[in-house]
PDB file of C-alpha atoms in Angstrom:
ATOM      1  CA  MET G   1       0.000   0.000   0.000  1.00 71.00           C
ATOM      2  CA  GLN G   2       1.333   3.425  -1.004  1.00 77.00           C
ATOM      3  CA  PRO G   3       1.745   6.048   1.762  1.00 82.00           C
ATOM      4  CA  ALA G   4      -1.191   8.456   2.021  1.00 82.00           C
ATOM      5  CA  ALA G   5      -0.482  11.868   0.486  1.00 84.00           C
ATOM      6  CA  THR G   6      -3.420  13.811   1.950  1.00 88.00           C
ATOM      7  CA  LEU G   7      -5.490  13.784   5.122  1.00 82.00           C
ATOM      8  CA  PRO G   8      -8.621  12.300   3.437  1.00 84.00           C
ATOM      9  CA  ASP G   9      -6.497   9.527   1.901  1.00 84.00           C
ATOM     10  CA  LEU G  10      -5.038   8.677   5.318  1.00 82.00           C
ATOM     11  CA  VAL G  11      -8.476   8.594   6.973  1.00 83.00           C
ATOM     12  CA  ASP G  12      -9.762   6.381   4.135  1.00 83.00           C
ATOM     13  CA  GLN G  13      -6.858   3.921   4.519  1.00 82.00           C
ATOM     14  CA  LEU G  14      -7.369   3.692   8.283  1.00 82.00           C
ATOM     15  CA  GLY G  15     -11.089   3.043   7.802  1.00 81.00           C
ATOM     16  CA  ARG G  16     -10.484   0.063   5.500  1.00 83.00           C
ATOM     17  CA  THR G  17      -9.019  -2.179   8.223  1.00 82.00           C
ATOM     18  CA  TYR G  18      -9.984  -3.091  11.769  1.00 76.00           C
ATOM     19  CA  SER G  19      -6.515  -4.411  12.680  1.00 82.00           C
ATOM     20  CA  PRO G  20      -4.637  -2.053  15.044  1.00 82.00           C
ATOM     21  CA  PHE G  21      -1.326  -3.361  13.725  1.00 82.00           C
ATOM     22  CA  GLU G  22      -2.243  -2.535  10.118  1.00 86.00           C
ATOM     23  CA  ARG G  23      -3.299   0.969  11.182  1.00 84.00           C
ATOM     24  CA  LEU G  24       0.032   1.504  12.932  1.00 83.00           C
ATOM     25  CA  LYS G  25       1.867   0.424   9.776  1.00 86.00           C
ATOM     26  CA  ILE G  26      -0.232   2.869   7.723  1.00 88.00           C
ATOM     27  CA  LEU G  27       0.801   5.673  10.103  1.00 81.00           C
ATOM     28  CA  GLY G  28       4.427   4.540   9.951  1.00 80.00           C
ATOM     29  CA  ARG G  29       4.407   4.907   6.156  1.00 83.00           C
ATOM     30  CA  ALA G  30       2.644   8.297   6.299  1.00 79.00           C
ATOM     31  CA  TRP G  31       4.788   9.823   9.083  1.00 71.00           C
ATOM     32  CA  ALA G  32       5.911  12.704   6.812  1.00 81.00           C
ATOM     33  CA  LEU G  33       2.268  13.682   6.293  1.00 82.00           C
ATOM     34  CA  LEU G  34       1.680  13.563  10.069  1.00 78.00           C
ATOM     35  CA  ARG G  35       4.653  15.867  10.660  1.00 84.00           C
ATOM     36  CA  ASN G  36       3.065  18.619   8.530  1.00 85.00           C
ATOM     37  CA  MET G  37      -0.400  18.361  10.167  1.00 87.00           C
ATOM     38  CA  THR G  38      -1.858  20.730  12.743  1.00 88.00           C
ATOM     39  CA  PRO G  39      -2.521  19.440  16.309  1.00 84.00           C
ATOM     40  CA  GLU G  40      -6.266  19.276  15.588  1.00 80.00           C
ATOM     41  CA  GLN G  41      -5.657  17.168  12.466  1.00 83.00           C
ATOM     42  CA  ARG G  42      -3.404  14.796  14.421  1.00 80.00           C
ATOM     43  CA  MET G  43      -6.128  14.463  17.033  1.00 84.00           C
ATOM     44  CA  LEU G  44      -8.525  13.446  14.250  1.00 81.00           C
ATOM     45  CA  ILE G  45      -6.084  10.749  13.087  1.00 82.00           C
ATOM     46  CA  ALA G  46      -5.620   9.567  16.702  1.00 81.00           C
ATOM     47  CA  ALA G  47      -9.387   9.129  16.992  1.00 80.00           C
ATOM     48  CA  GLN G  48      -9.414   7.006  13.826  1.00 75.00           C
ATOM     49  CA  LEU G  49      -6.648   4.834  15.307  1.00 74.00           C
ATOM     50  CA  GLY G  50      -8.964   3.716  18.146  1.00 72.00           C
ATOM     51  CA  LEU G  51      -6.239   2.756  20.677  1.00 72.00           C
ATOM     52  CA  ASP G  52      -5.349   3.802  24.197  1.00 72.00           C
ATOM     53  CA  HIS G  53      -2.926   6.760  24.208  1.00 74.00           C
ATOM     54  CA  SER G  54      -3.323   6.976  20.442  1.00 75.00           C
ATOM     55  CA  ASP G  55      -2.706  10.750  20.485  1.00 78.00           C
ATOM     56  CA  GLU G  56       0.730  10.211  22.057  1.00 79.00           C
ATOM     57  CA  VAL G  57       1.536   7.469  19.537  1.00 77.00           C
ATOM     58  CA  VAL G  58       0.661   9.776  16.618  1.00 77.00           C
ATOM     59  CA  GLU G  59       2.806  12.573  18.069  1.00 79.00           C
ATOM     60  CA  ALA G  60       5.745  10.181  18.577  1.00 79.00           C
ATOM     61  CA  ILE G  61       5.583   8.916  14.980  1.00 78.00           C
ATOM     62  CA  ALA G  62       5.265  12.481  13.618  1.00 74.00           C
ATOM     63  CA  ARG G  63       8.424  13.620  15.462  1.00 75.00           C
ATOM     64  CA  ARG G  64      10.656  11.276  13.464  1.00 63.00           C
ATOM     65  CA  SER G  65      13.342  12.752  11.233  1.00 53.00           C
ATOM     66  CA  GLY G  66      14.428  11.761   7.747  1.00 52.00           C
ATOM     67  CA  GLN G  67      12.828  11.554   4.326  1.00 50.00           C
ATOM     68  CA  GLN G  68      11.599   7.942   4.069  1.00 52.00           C
ATOM     69  CA  ALA G  69       9.568   5.578   6.239  1.00 56.00           C
ATOM     70  CA  SER G  70      11.752   3.502   8.558  1.00 65.00           C
ATOM     71  CA  PRO G  71      11.797  -0.202   7.543  1.00 72.00           C
ATOM     72  CA  ALA G  72      12.890  -1.035  11.097  1.00 68.00           C
ATOM     73  CA  LEU G  73       9.751   0.659  12.477  1.00 70.00           C
ATOM     74  CA  ILE G  74       7.523  -1.371  10.130  1.00 76.00           C
ATOM     75  CA  ALA G  75       9.433  -4.530  11.063  1.00 76.00           C
ATOM     76  CA  MET G  76       8.925  -3.779  14.772  1.00 75.00           C
ATOM     77  CA  ILE G  77       5.152  -3.481  14.242  1.00 78.00           C
ATOM     78  CA  GLU G  78       5.043  -6.684  12.146  1.00 80.00           C
ATOM     79  CA  LYS G  79       7.014  -8.553  14.826  1.00 79.00           C
ATOM     80  CA  ALA G  80       4.456  -7.509  17.457  1.00 73.00           C
ATOM     81  CA  GLN G  81       1.647  -8.478  15.055  1.00 77.00           C
ATOM     82  CA  VAL G  82       3.018 -12.021  14.857  1.00 82.00           C
ATOM     83  CA  LYS G  83       2.995 -12.267  18.671  1.00 78.00           C
ATOM     84  CA  GLY G  84      -0.700 -11.347  18.749  1.00 72.00           C
ATOM     85  CA  THR G  85      -3.045  -8.853  20.394  1.00 70.00           C
ATOM     86  CA  PRO G  86      -1.744  -9.443  23.994  1.00 71.00           C
ATOM     87  CA  HIS G  87       1.527  -7.746  22.943  1.00 65.00           C
ATOM     88  CA  LEU G  88      -0.275  -4.634  21.621  1.00 68.00           C
ATOM     89  CA  PRO G  89       0.151  -2.611  24.903  1.00 74.00           C
ATOM     90  CA  GLU G  90       3.901  -3.346  24.848  1.00 76.00           C
ATOM     91  CA  LEU G  91       4.124  -2.084  21.239  1.00 69.00           C
ATOM     92  CA  ILE G  92       2.193   1.110  22.131  1.00 73.00           C
ATOM     93  CA  ALA G  93       4.567   1.711  25.063  1.00 73.00           C
ATOM     94  CA  ASP G  94       7.552   1.294  22.725  1.00 72.00           C
ATOM     95  CA  LEU G  95       6.096   3.781  20.237  1.00 69.00           C
ATOM     96  CA  ARG G  96       5.325   6.362  22.960  1.00 68.00           C
ATOM     97  CA  ASP G  97       8.731   6.208  24.706  1.00 68.00           C
ATOM     98  CA  PRO G  98      11.585   7.571  22.511  1.00 62.00           C
ATOM     99  CA  LYS G  99      14.251   5.567  24.383  1.00 70.00           C
ATOM    100  CA  ARG G 100      12.399   2.278  24.166  1.00 66.00           C
ATOM    101  CA  ARG G 101      11.472   2.959  20.549  1.00 58.00           C
ATOM    102  CA  GLY G 102      15.136   3.682  19.707  1.00 63.00           C
ATOM    103  CA  GLU G 103      16.264   0.404  21.258  1.00 67.00           C
ATOM    104  CA  ARG G 104      13.558  -1.543  19.387  1.00 61.00           C
ATOM    105  CA  LEU G 105      14.465   0.168  16.113  1.00 57.00           C
ATOM    106  CA  LYS G 106      18.163  -0.690  16.605  1.00 63.00           C
ATOM    107  CA  GLN G 107      17.236  -4.307  17.241  1.00 63.00           C
ATOM    108  CA  GLY G 108      14.988  -4.288  14.164  1.00 51.00           C
ATOM    109  CA  ALA G 109      17.713  -2.721  12.007  1.00 49.00           C
ATOM    110  CA  ALA G 110      20.232  -5.338  13.183  1.00 55.00           C
ATOM    111  CA  ALA G 111      17.747  -8.101  12.405  1.00 49.00           C
ATOM    112  CA  ILE G 112      17.167  -6.698   8.899  1.00 43.00           C
ATOM    113  CA  GLU G 113      20.935  -6.461   8.223  1.00 50.00           C
ATOM    114  CA  GLY G 114      21.397 -10.018   9.460  1.00 53.00           C
ATOM    115  CA  ALA G 115      18.602 -11.231   7.218  1.00 44.00           C
ATOM    116  CA  LEU G 116      20.113  -9.480   4.195  1.00 42.00           C
ATOM    117  CA  ALA G 117      23.584 -10.906   4.967  1.00 51.00           C
ATOM    118  CA  GLY G 118      22.115 -14.391   5.336  1.00 48.00           C
ATOM    119  CA  ALA G 119      20.311 -14.031   2.008  1.00 43.00           C
ATOM    120  CA  ALA G 120      23.571 -13.070   0.249  1.00 42.00           C
ATOM    121  CA  ALA G 121      25.578 -16.035   1.604  1.00 43.00           C
ATOM    122  CA  PRO G 122      25.461 -19.327  -0.394  1.00 44.00           C
ATOM    123  CA  PRO G 123      22.972 -21.730   1.147  1.00 43.00           C
ATOM    124  CA  GLU G 124      24.443 -24.797   2.713  1.00 44.00           C
ATOM    125  CA  ALA G 125      23.020 -28.224   2.067  1.00 41.00           C
ATOM    126  CA  ALA G 126      20.601 -28.949   4.833  1.00 41.00           C
ATOM    127  CA  ALA G 127      20.823 -32.320   6.451  1.00 42.00           C
ATOM    128  CA  VAL G 128      17.927 -34.502   5.485  1.00 41.00           C
ATOM    129  CA  PRO G 129      16.370 -35.847   8.668  1.00 45.00           C
ATOM    130  CA  THR G 130      15.960 -39.580   8.713  1.00 47.00           C
ATOM    131  CA  THR G 131      12.434 -40.746   9.002  1.00 47.00           C
ATOM    132  CA  PRO G 132      12.038 -43.236  11.867  1.00 49.00           C
ATOM    133  CA  THR G 133      10.696 -46.627  10.882  1.00 50.00           C
ATOM    134  CA  PRO G 134       7.096 -46.805  12.064  1.00 50.00           C
ATOM    135  CA  GLN G 135       6.489 -49.576  14.567  1.00 53.00           C
ATOM    136  CA  PRO G 136       3.481 -51.801  13.947  1.00 49.00           C
ATOM    137  CA  ALA G 137       0.588 -50.901  16.180  1.00 49.00           C
ATOM    138  CA  PRO G 138      -0.279 -53.557  18.767  1.00 49.00           C
ATOM    139  CA  GLU G 139      -3.359 -55.524  18.007  1.00 51.00           C
ATOM    140  CA  PRO G 140      -6.294 -54.631  20.251  1.00 48.00           C
ATOM    141  CA  ALA G 141      -7.138 -57.153  22.924  1.00 48.00           C
ATOM    142  CA  ALA G 142     -10.185 -59.239  22.228  1.00 45.00           C
ATOM    143  CA  ALA G 143     -13.230 -58.059  24.126  1.00 46.00           C
ATOM    144  CA  PRO G 144     -14.674 -60.577  26.624  1.00 46.00           C
ATOM    145  CA  PRO G 145     -17.903 -62.210  25.493  1.00 45.00           C
ATOM    146  CA  THR G 146     -20.975 -60.348  26.633  1.00 46.00           C
ATOM    147  CA  ALA G 147     -23.461 -62.302  28.633  1.00 44.00           C
ATOM    148  CA  ALA G 148     -26.889 -62.609  27.071  1.00 45.00           C
ATOM    149  CA  SER G 149     -29.466 -60.278  28.600  1.00 46.00           C
ATOM    150  CA  PRO G 150     -32.332 -61.999  30.454  1.00 47.00           C
ATOM    151  CA  PRO G 151     -35.732 -61.751  28.791  1.00 50.00           C
ATOM    152  CA  LEU G 152     -37.890 -58.846  29.899  1.00 48.00           C
ATOM    153  CA  PRO G 153     -40.941 -59.704  32.036  1.00 47.00           C
ATOM    154  CA  ALA G 154     -44.337 -59.411  30.454  1.00 49.00           C
ATOM    155  CA  ALA G 155     -46.027 -56.050  30.897  1.00 47.00           C
ATOM    156  CA  ALA G 156     -48.630 -55.948  33.629  1.00 48.00           C
ATOM    157  CA  PRO G 157     -52.186 -55.001  32.557  1.00 51.00           C
ATOM    158  CA  ILE G 158     -53.007 -51.325  33.096  1.00 51.00           C
ATOM    159  CA  PRO G 159     -55.692 -50.952  35.786  1.00 48.00           C
ATOM    160  CA  ALA G 160     -58.820 -49.037  34.912  1.00 50.00           C
ATOM    161  CA  ALA G 161     -58.847 -45.390  35.976  1.00 50.00           C
ATOM    162  CA  PRO G 162     -61.093 -44.642  38.990  1.00 51.00           C
ATOM    163  CA  PRO G 163     -64.134 -42.453  38.323  1.00 53.00           C
ATOM    164  CA  VAL G 164     -63.429 -38.737  38.612  1.00 51.00           C
ATOM    165  CA  PRO G 165     -65.588 -37.110  41.317  1.00 50.00           C
ATOM    166  CA  GLU G 166     -67.526 -34.020  40.393  1.00 54.00           C
ATOM    167  CA  PRO G 167     -65.820 -30.838  41.677  1.00 52.00           C
ATOM    168  CA  GLU G 168     -67.464 -29.041  44.552  1.00 53.00           C
ATOM    169  CA  PRO G 169     -68.502 -25.421  43.962  1.00 51.00           C
ATOM    170  CA  GLU G 170     -65.747 -23.059  45.022  1.00 55.00           C
ATOM    171  CA  GLU G 171     -66.232 -19.908  47.006  1.00 54.00           C
ATOM    172  CA  PRO G 172     -65.684 -16.659  45.077  1.00 56.00           C
ATOM    173  CA  PRO G 173     -62.139 -15.277  45.540  1.00 58.00           C
ATOM    174  CA  PRO G 174     -61.698 -12.239  47.793  1.00 58.00           C
ATOM    175  CA  PRO G 175     -61.383  -8.840  46.092  1.00 57.00           C
ATOM    176  CA  PRO G 176     -57.776  -7.997  45.093  1.00 57.00           C
ATOM    177  CA  GLN G 177     -55.833  -5.868  47.508  1.00 55.00           C
ATOM    178  CA  PRO G 178     -54.140  -2.739  46.145  1.00 49.00           C
ATOM    179  CA  ALA G 179     -50.497  -3.412  45.338  1.00 51.00           C
ATOM    180  CA  ALA G 180     -47.974  -1.768  47.604  1.00 47.00           C
ATOM    181  CA  VAL G 181     -46.054   0.989  45.913  1.00 45.00           C
ATOM    182  CA  ALA G 182     -42.341   0.197  45.939  1.00 42.00           C
ATOM    183  CA  PRO G 183     -40.113   3.020  47.155  1.00 42.00           C
ATOM    184  CA  ALA G 184     -38.340   4.855  44.418  1.00 42.00           C
ATOM    185  CA  ALA G 185     -34.698   3.926  43.925  1.00 37.00           C
ATOM    186  CA  PRO G 186     -32.297   6.544  45.255  1.00 37.00           C
ATOM    187  CA  ARG G 187     -30.936   8.773  42.528  1.00 40.00           C
ATOM    188  CA  LEU G 188     -27.605  10.474  42.364  1.00 39.00           C
ATOM    189  CA  GLU G 189     -27.486  14.104  43.225  1.00 44.00           C
ATOM    190  CA  PRO G 190     -27.897  16.309  40.135  1.00 49.00           C
ATOM    191  CA  ALA G 191     -24.852  18.308  41.198  1.00 50.00           C
ATOM    192  CA  ARG G 192     -22.707  15.176  41.100  1.00 58.00           C
ATOM    193  CA  ASP G 193     -23.993  14.245  37.651  1.00 65.00           C
ATOM    194  CA  SER G 194     -23.449  17.707  36.194  1.00 70.00           C
ATOM    195  CA  ALA G 195     -20.159  18.694  37.872  1.00 87.00           C
ATOM    196  CA  LEU G 196     -17.876  16.812  35.455  1.00 89.00           C
ATOM    197  CA  ALA G 197     -19.956  17.844  32.433  1.00 91.00           C
ATOM    198  CA  ALA G 198     -19.682  21.490  33.506  1.00 91.00           C
ATOM    199  CA  GLN G 199     -15.887  21.220  33.838  1.00 91.00           C
ATOM    200  CA  LEU G 200     -15.601  19.661  30.386  1.00 92.00           C
ATOM    201  CA  ALA G 201     -17.854  22.303  28.821  1.00 91.00           C
ATOM    202  CA  ALA G 202     -15.687  25.052  30.326  1.00 91.00           C
ATOM    203  CA  ALA G 203     -12.509  23.727  28.660  1.00 91.00           C
ATOM    204  CA  PRO G 204     -11.641  26.133  25.802  1.00 89.00           C
ATOM    205  CA  ALA G 205     -10.064  23.545  23.456  1.00 91.00           C
ATOM    206  CA  LEU G 206     -11.033  20.020  22.464  1.00 91.00           C
ATOM    207  CA  THR G 207      -7.550  18.709  23.273  1.00 92.00           C
ATOM    208  CA  LEU G 208      -7.786  20.042  26.839  1.00 91.00           C
ATOM    209  CA  ARG G 209     -11.235  18.501  27.153  1.00 93.00           C
ATOM    210  CA  PHE G 210      -9.883  15.046  26.281  1.00 93.00           C
ATOM    211  CA  ARG G 211      -7.054  15.368  28.815  1.00 93.00           C
ATOM    212  CA  LEU G 212      -9.464  16.543  31.524  1.00 91.00           C
ATOM    213  CA  LEU G 213     -11.740  13.547  30.900  1.00 91.00           C
ATOM    214  CA  ARG G 214      -8.799  11.144  31.071  1.00 92.00           C
ATOM    215  CA  ARG G 215      -7.786  12.534  34.495  1.00 92.00           C
ATOM    216  CA  HIS G 216     -11.350  12.182  35.842  1.00 90.00           C
ATOM    217  CA  LEU G 217     -12.194   8.866  34.146  1.00 90.00           C
ATOM    218  CA  ASP G 218     -12.645   7.082  37.488  1.00 90.00           C
ATOM    219  CA  GLU G 219     -15.317   9.600  38.500  1.00 89.00           C
ATOM    220  CA  THR G 220     -17.524   8.534  35.597  1.00 91.00           C
ATOM    221  CA  LYS G 221     -18.108   5.148  37.267  1.00 89.00           C
ATOM    222  CA  GLY G 222     -20.368   6.859  39.810  1.00 87.00           C
ATOM    223  CA  LEU G 223     -22.477   8.758  37.281  1.00 92.00           C
ATOM    224  CA  SER G 224     -25.963   7.825  36.160  1.00 91.00           C
ATOM    225  CA  ALA G 225     -26.893   7.216  32.535  1.00 90.00           C
ATOM    226  CA  ALA G 226     -28.170  10.798  32.288  1.00 91.00           C
ATOM    227  CA  GLY G 227     -24.908  12.124  33.711  1.00 92.00           C
ATOM    228  CA  LEU G 228     -22.868  10.096  31.217  1.00 94.00           C
ATOM    229  CA  GLY G 229     -25.073  11.431  28.424  1.00 93.00           C
ATOM    230  CA  ALA G 230     -24.324  14.984  29.575  1.00 92.00           C
ATOM    231  CA  VAL G 231     -20.588  14.200  29.463  1.00 93.00           C
ATOM    232  CA  LEU G 232     -20.908  12.903  25.879  1.00 94.00           C
ATOM    233  CA  GLU G 233     -22.838  16.012  24.813  1.00 94.00           C
ATOM    234  CA  THR G 234     -19.861  18.218  25.698  1.00 94.00           C
ATOM    235  CA  PHE G 235     -18.045  16.665  22.713  1.00 95.00           C
ATOM    236  CA  PRO G 236     -19.209  17.229  19.118  1.00 93.00           C
ATOM    237  CA  ASP G 237     -20.985  14.334  17.459  1.00 93.00           C
ATOM    238  CA  GLY G 238     -18.655  12.325  15.232  1.00 93.00           C
ATOM    239  CA  TRP G 239     -15.165  11.036  15.904  1.00 93.00           C
ATOM    240  CA  ALA G 240     -14.750  13.043  19.133  1.00 93.00           C
ATOM    241  CA  ARG G 241     -17.909  11.711  20.822  1.00 95.00           C
ATOM    242  CA  ARG G 242     -17.183   8.206  19.570  1.00 95.00           C
ATOM    243  CA  ARG G 243     -13.680   8.321  21.057  1.00 94.00           C
ATOM    244  CA  VAL G 244     -15.040   9.412  24.458  1.00 94.00           C
ATOM    245  CA  LEU G 245     -17.583   6.577  24.473  1.00 94.00           C
ATOM    246  CA  LEU G 246     -14.886   4.067  23.480  1.00 94.00           C
ATOM    247  CA  GLU G 247     -12.763   5.079  26.485  1.00 91.00           C
ATOM    248  CA  LEU G 248     -15.778   4.787  28.780  1.00 94.00           C
ATOM    249  CA  LEU G 249     -16.691   1.311  27.471  1.00 93.00           C
ATOM    250  CA  ARG G 250     -13.117   0.049  27.802  1.00 91.00           C
ATOM    251  CA  GLY G 251     -13.166   1.261  31.415  1.00 90.00           C
ATOM    252  CA  GLY G 252     -16.358  -0.688  32.204  1.00 91.00           C
ATOM    253  CA  VAL G 253     -18.611   2.397  32.152  1.00 93.00           C
ATOM    254  CA  PRO G 254     -21.579   2.209  32.300  1.00 93.00           C
ATOM    255  CA  GLY G 255     -21.984  -0.991  34.288  1.00 91.00           C
ATOM    256  CA  SER G 256     -25.422  -1.798  32.824  1.00 92.00           C
ATOM    257  CA  LEU G 257     -25.636  -3.141  29.274  1.00 91.00           C
ATOM    258  CA  ASP G 258     -28.970  -1.356  28.773  1.00 92.00           C
ATOM    259  CA  ASP G 259     -27.339   1.980  29.656  1.00 94.00           C
ATOM    260  CA  ALA G 260     -24.452   1.163  27.305  1.00 93.00           C
ATOM    261  CA  PHE G 261     -26.903   0.427  24.478  1.00 91.00           C
ATOM    262  CA  ALA G 262     -28.711   3.713  25.138  1.00 92.00           C
ATOM    263  CA  LEU G 263     -25.464   5.715  24.976  1.00 94.00           C
ATOM    264  CA  ILE G 264     -24.373   3.989  21.763  1.00 94.00           C
ATOM    265  CA  GLU G 265     -27.718   4.806  20.132  1.00 92.00           C
ATOM    266  CA  THR G 266     -27.057   8.537  20.706  1.00 92.00           C
ATOM    267  CA  LEU G 267     -24.251   8.431  18.119  1.00 94.00           C
ATOM    268  CA  GLY G 268     -25.349   9.830  14.769  1.00 90.00           C
ATOM    269  CA  SER G 269     -23.255   7.580  12.514  1.00 90.00           C
ATOM    270  CA  ASP G 270     -23.873   3.869  11.850  1.00 89.00           C
ATOM    271  CA  ARG G 271     -20.123   3.398  11.570  1.00 90.00           C
ATOM    272  CA  ASP G 272     -19.527   4.975  15.006  1.00 92.00           C
ATOM    273  CA  ARG G 273     -22.219   2.776  16.564  1.00 90.00           C
ATOM    274  CA  LEU G 274     -20.741  -0.352  14.959  1.00 90.00           C
ATOM    275  CA  TRP G 275     -17.285   0.591  16.245  1.00 91.00           C
ATOM    276  CA  CYS G 276     -18.574   1.003  19.816  1.00 93.00           C
ATOM    277  CA  LEU G 277     -20.574  -2.235  19.645  1.00 91.00           C
ATOM    278  CA  GLY G 278     -17.450  -4.106  18.565  1.00 89.00           C
ATOM    279  CA  THR G 279     -15.515  -2.657  21.519  1.00 91.00           C
ATOM    280  CA  LEU G 280     -18.370  -3.625  23.855  1.00 90.00           C
ATOM    281  CA  ALA G 281     -18.321  -7.207  22.525  1.00 87.00           C
ATOM    282  CA  ASP G 282     -14.539  -7.421  23.059  1.00 87.00           C
ATOM    283  CA  SER G 283     -14.531  -5.956  26.580  1.00 88.00           C
ATOM    284  CA  ARG G 284     -17.629  -7.623  28.105  1.00 89.00           C
ATOM    285  CA  GLU G 285     -19.477 -10.915  28.067  1.00 88.00           C
ATOM    286  CA  ILE G 286     -22.667 -10.692  26.022  1.00 89.00           C
ATOM    287  CA  ARG G 287     -25.002 -13.343  27.429  1.00 89.00           C
ATOM    288  CA  GLU G 288     -27.490 -15.184  25.259  1.00 89.00           C
ATOM    289  CA  GLY G 289     -30.377 -13.250  26.811  1.00 89.00           C
ATOM    290  CA  ASP G 290     -28.768  -9.906  25.872  1.00 91.00           C
ATOM    291  CA  ARG G 291     -27.726 -10.978  22.376  1.00 89.00           C
ATOM    292  CA  GLU G 292     -30.904  -9.816  20.608  1.00 89.00           C
ATOM    293  CA  ALA G 293     -30.869  -6.411  22.323  1.00 90.00           C
ATOM    294  CA  PHE G 294     -27.186  -6.061  21.407  1.00 90.00           C
ATOM    295  CA  LEU G 295     -27.814  -6.820  17.731  1.00 89.00           C
ATOM    296  CA  ALA G 296     -30.853  -4.532  17.647  1.00 89.00           C
ATOM    297  CA  VAL G 297     -28.568  -1.488  18.107  1.00 89.00           C
ATOM    298  CA  ALA G 298     -26.910  -2.216  14.732  1.00 83.00           C
ATOM    299  CA  GLY G 299     -28.182   0.143  12.064  1.00 75.00           C
ATOM    300  CA  SER G 300     -28.297  -2.195   9.057  1.00 84.00           C
ATOM    301  CA  PRO G 301     -28.588  -5.926   8.249  1.00 87.00           C
ATOM    302  CA  THR G 302     -24.964  -5.928   7.076  1.00 88.00           C
ATOM    303  CA  ALA G 303     -23.757  -4.514  10.397  1.00 86.00           C
ATOM    304  CA  ARG G 304     -25.917  -7.039  12.253  1.00 86.00           C
ATOM    305  CA  LYS G 305     -24.317  -9.951  10.383  1.00 87.00           C
ATOM    306  CA  ARG G 306     -20.819  -8.630  11.110  1.00 87.00           C
ATOM    307  CA  LEU G 307     -21.645  -8.375  14.817  1.00 87.00           C
ATOM    308  CA  GLU G 308     -23.098 -11.896  14.816  1.00 85.00           C
ATOM    309  CA  ARG G 309     -19.853 -13.252  13.359  1.00 86.00           C
ATOM    310  CA  ARG G 310     -17.900 -11.309  15.967  1.00 84.00           C
ATOM    311  CA  LEU G 311     -19.969 -12.730  18.825  1.00 84.00           C
ATOM    312  CA  ASP G 312     -19.511 -16.230  17.419  1.00 83.00           C
ATOM    313  CA  GLY G 313     -15.741 -15.734  17.310  1.00 75.00           C
ATOM    314  CA  ASN G 314     -15.412 -15.749  13.507  1.00 60.00           C
TER     315      ASN G 314
END
């Protein structure tokens, strides 16, 4: 894949794959384009990346020097991709830390040079392993003869059913008593629900708003569904609101699946809702009783089929 030359091309390439490793390789090839972007444009790319600390990863890749994409950087990402998703946090830490990234790049460069030197050397004749002679399988022991089953006794005749007595007239039931009114569940104080939303709304820049939310992410666990909705409304609908909801879902907020479904349905884009539903399926156990409600949030039959395959592990 050719490196993206413009911002729309880069967003389009990132949207074509759901693999975080492939997205990191796309950014590694387009690092020169990232270096010339504004902070707001880099924040947009970080939201498309869909990873924890993605804004710091984008900034670290954009600060590289040179004129061409580093093959050692791509090799480092591919090496982590072979290890699997559990090694993704380690790769993100390497990309964020300049010292760790430098050590990984040196190791990758040495590995590439070694591979090139090995390719140039004449191949030696590999020893042909000898195939061991298969031993004949032991014959199975003969099963002991089974004793013949005794004949079943003859079925006893079914006795005639006794006559059914006529039912006695029943007394009319007593009039129903009025149901007791259950006490209303205690609600969170409105001030507690609106305090964090007010702080976020007062932040002058979107970047500061994201950092403020990250510092107070633990406080969102005590908010009601209405309070979480107020927090989401402080971010514009689109990639920014989707990124906030992704961080909340990865942190186990909200605790109720019904509240999570309601927050996902507030997103205006089918693609944003599908993204959040995929994160919810990866981070929580969707029981069989909640499966239909989960699939009902999908906006189209195609999205529903993709989510079904994801729940089934395909």
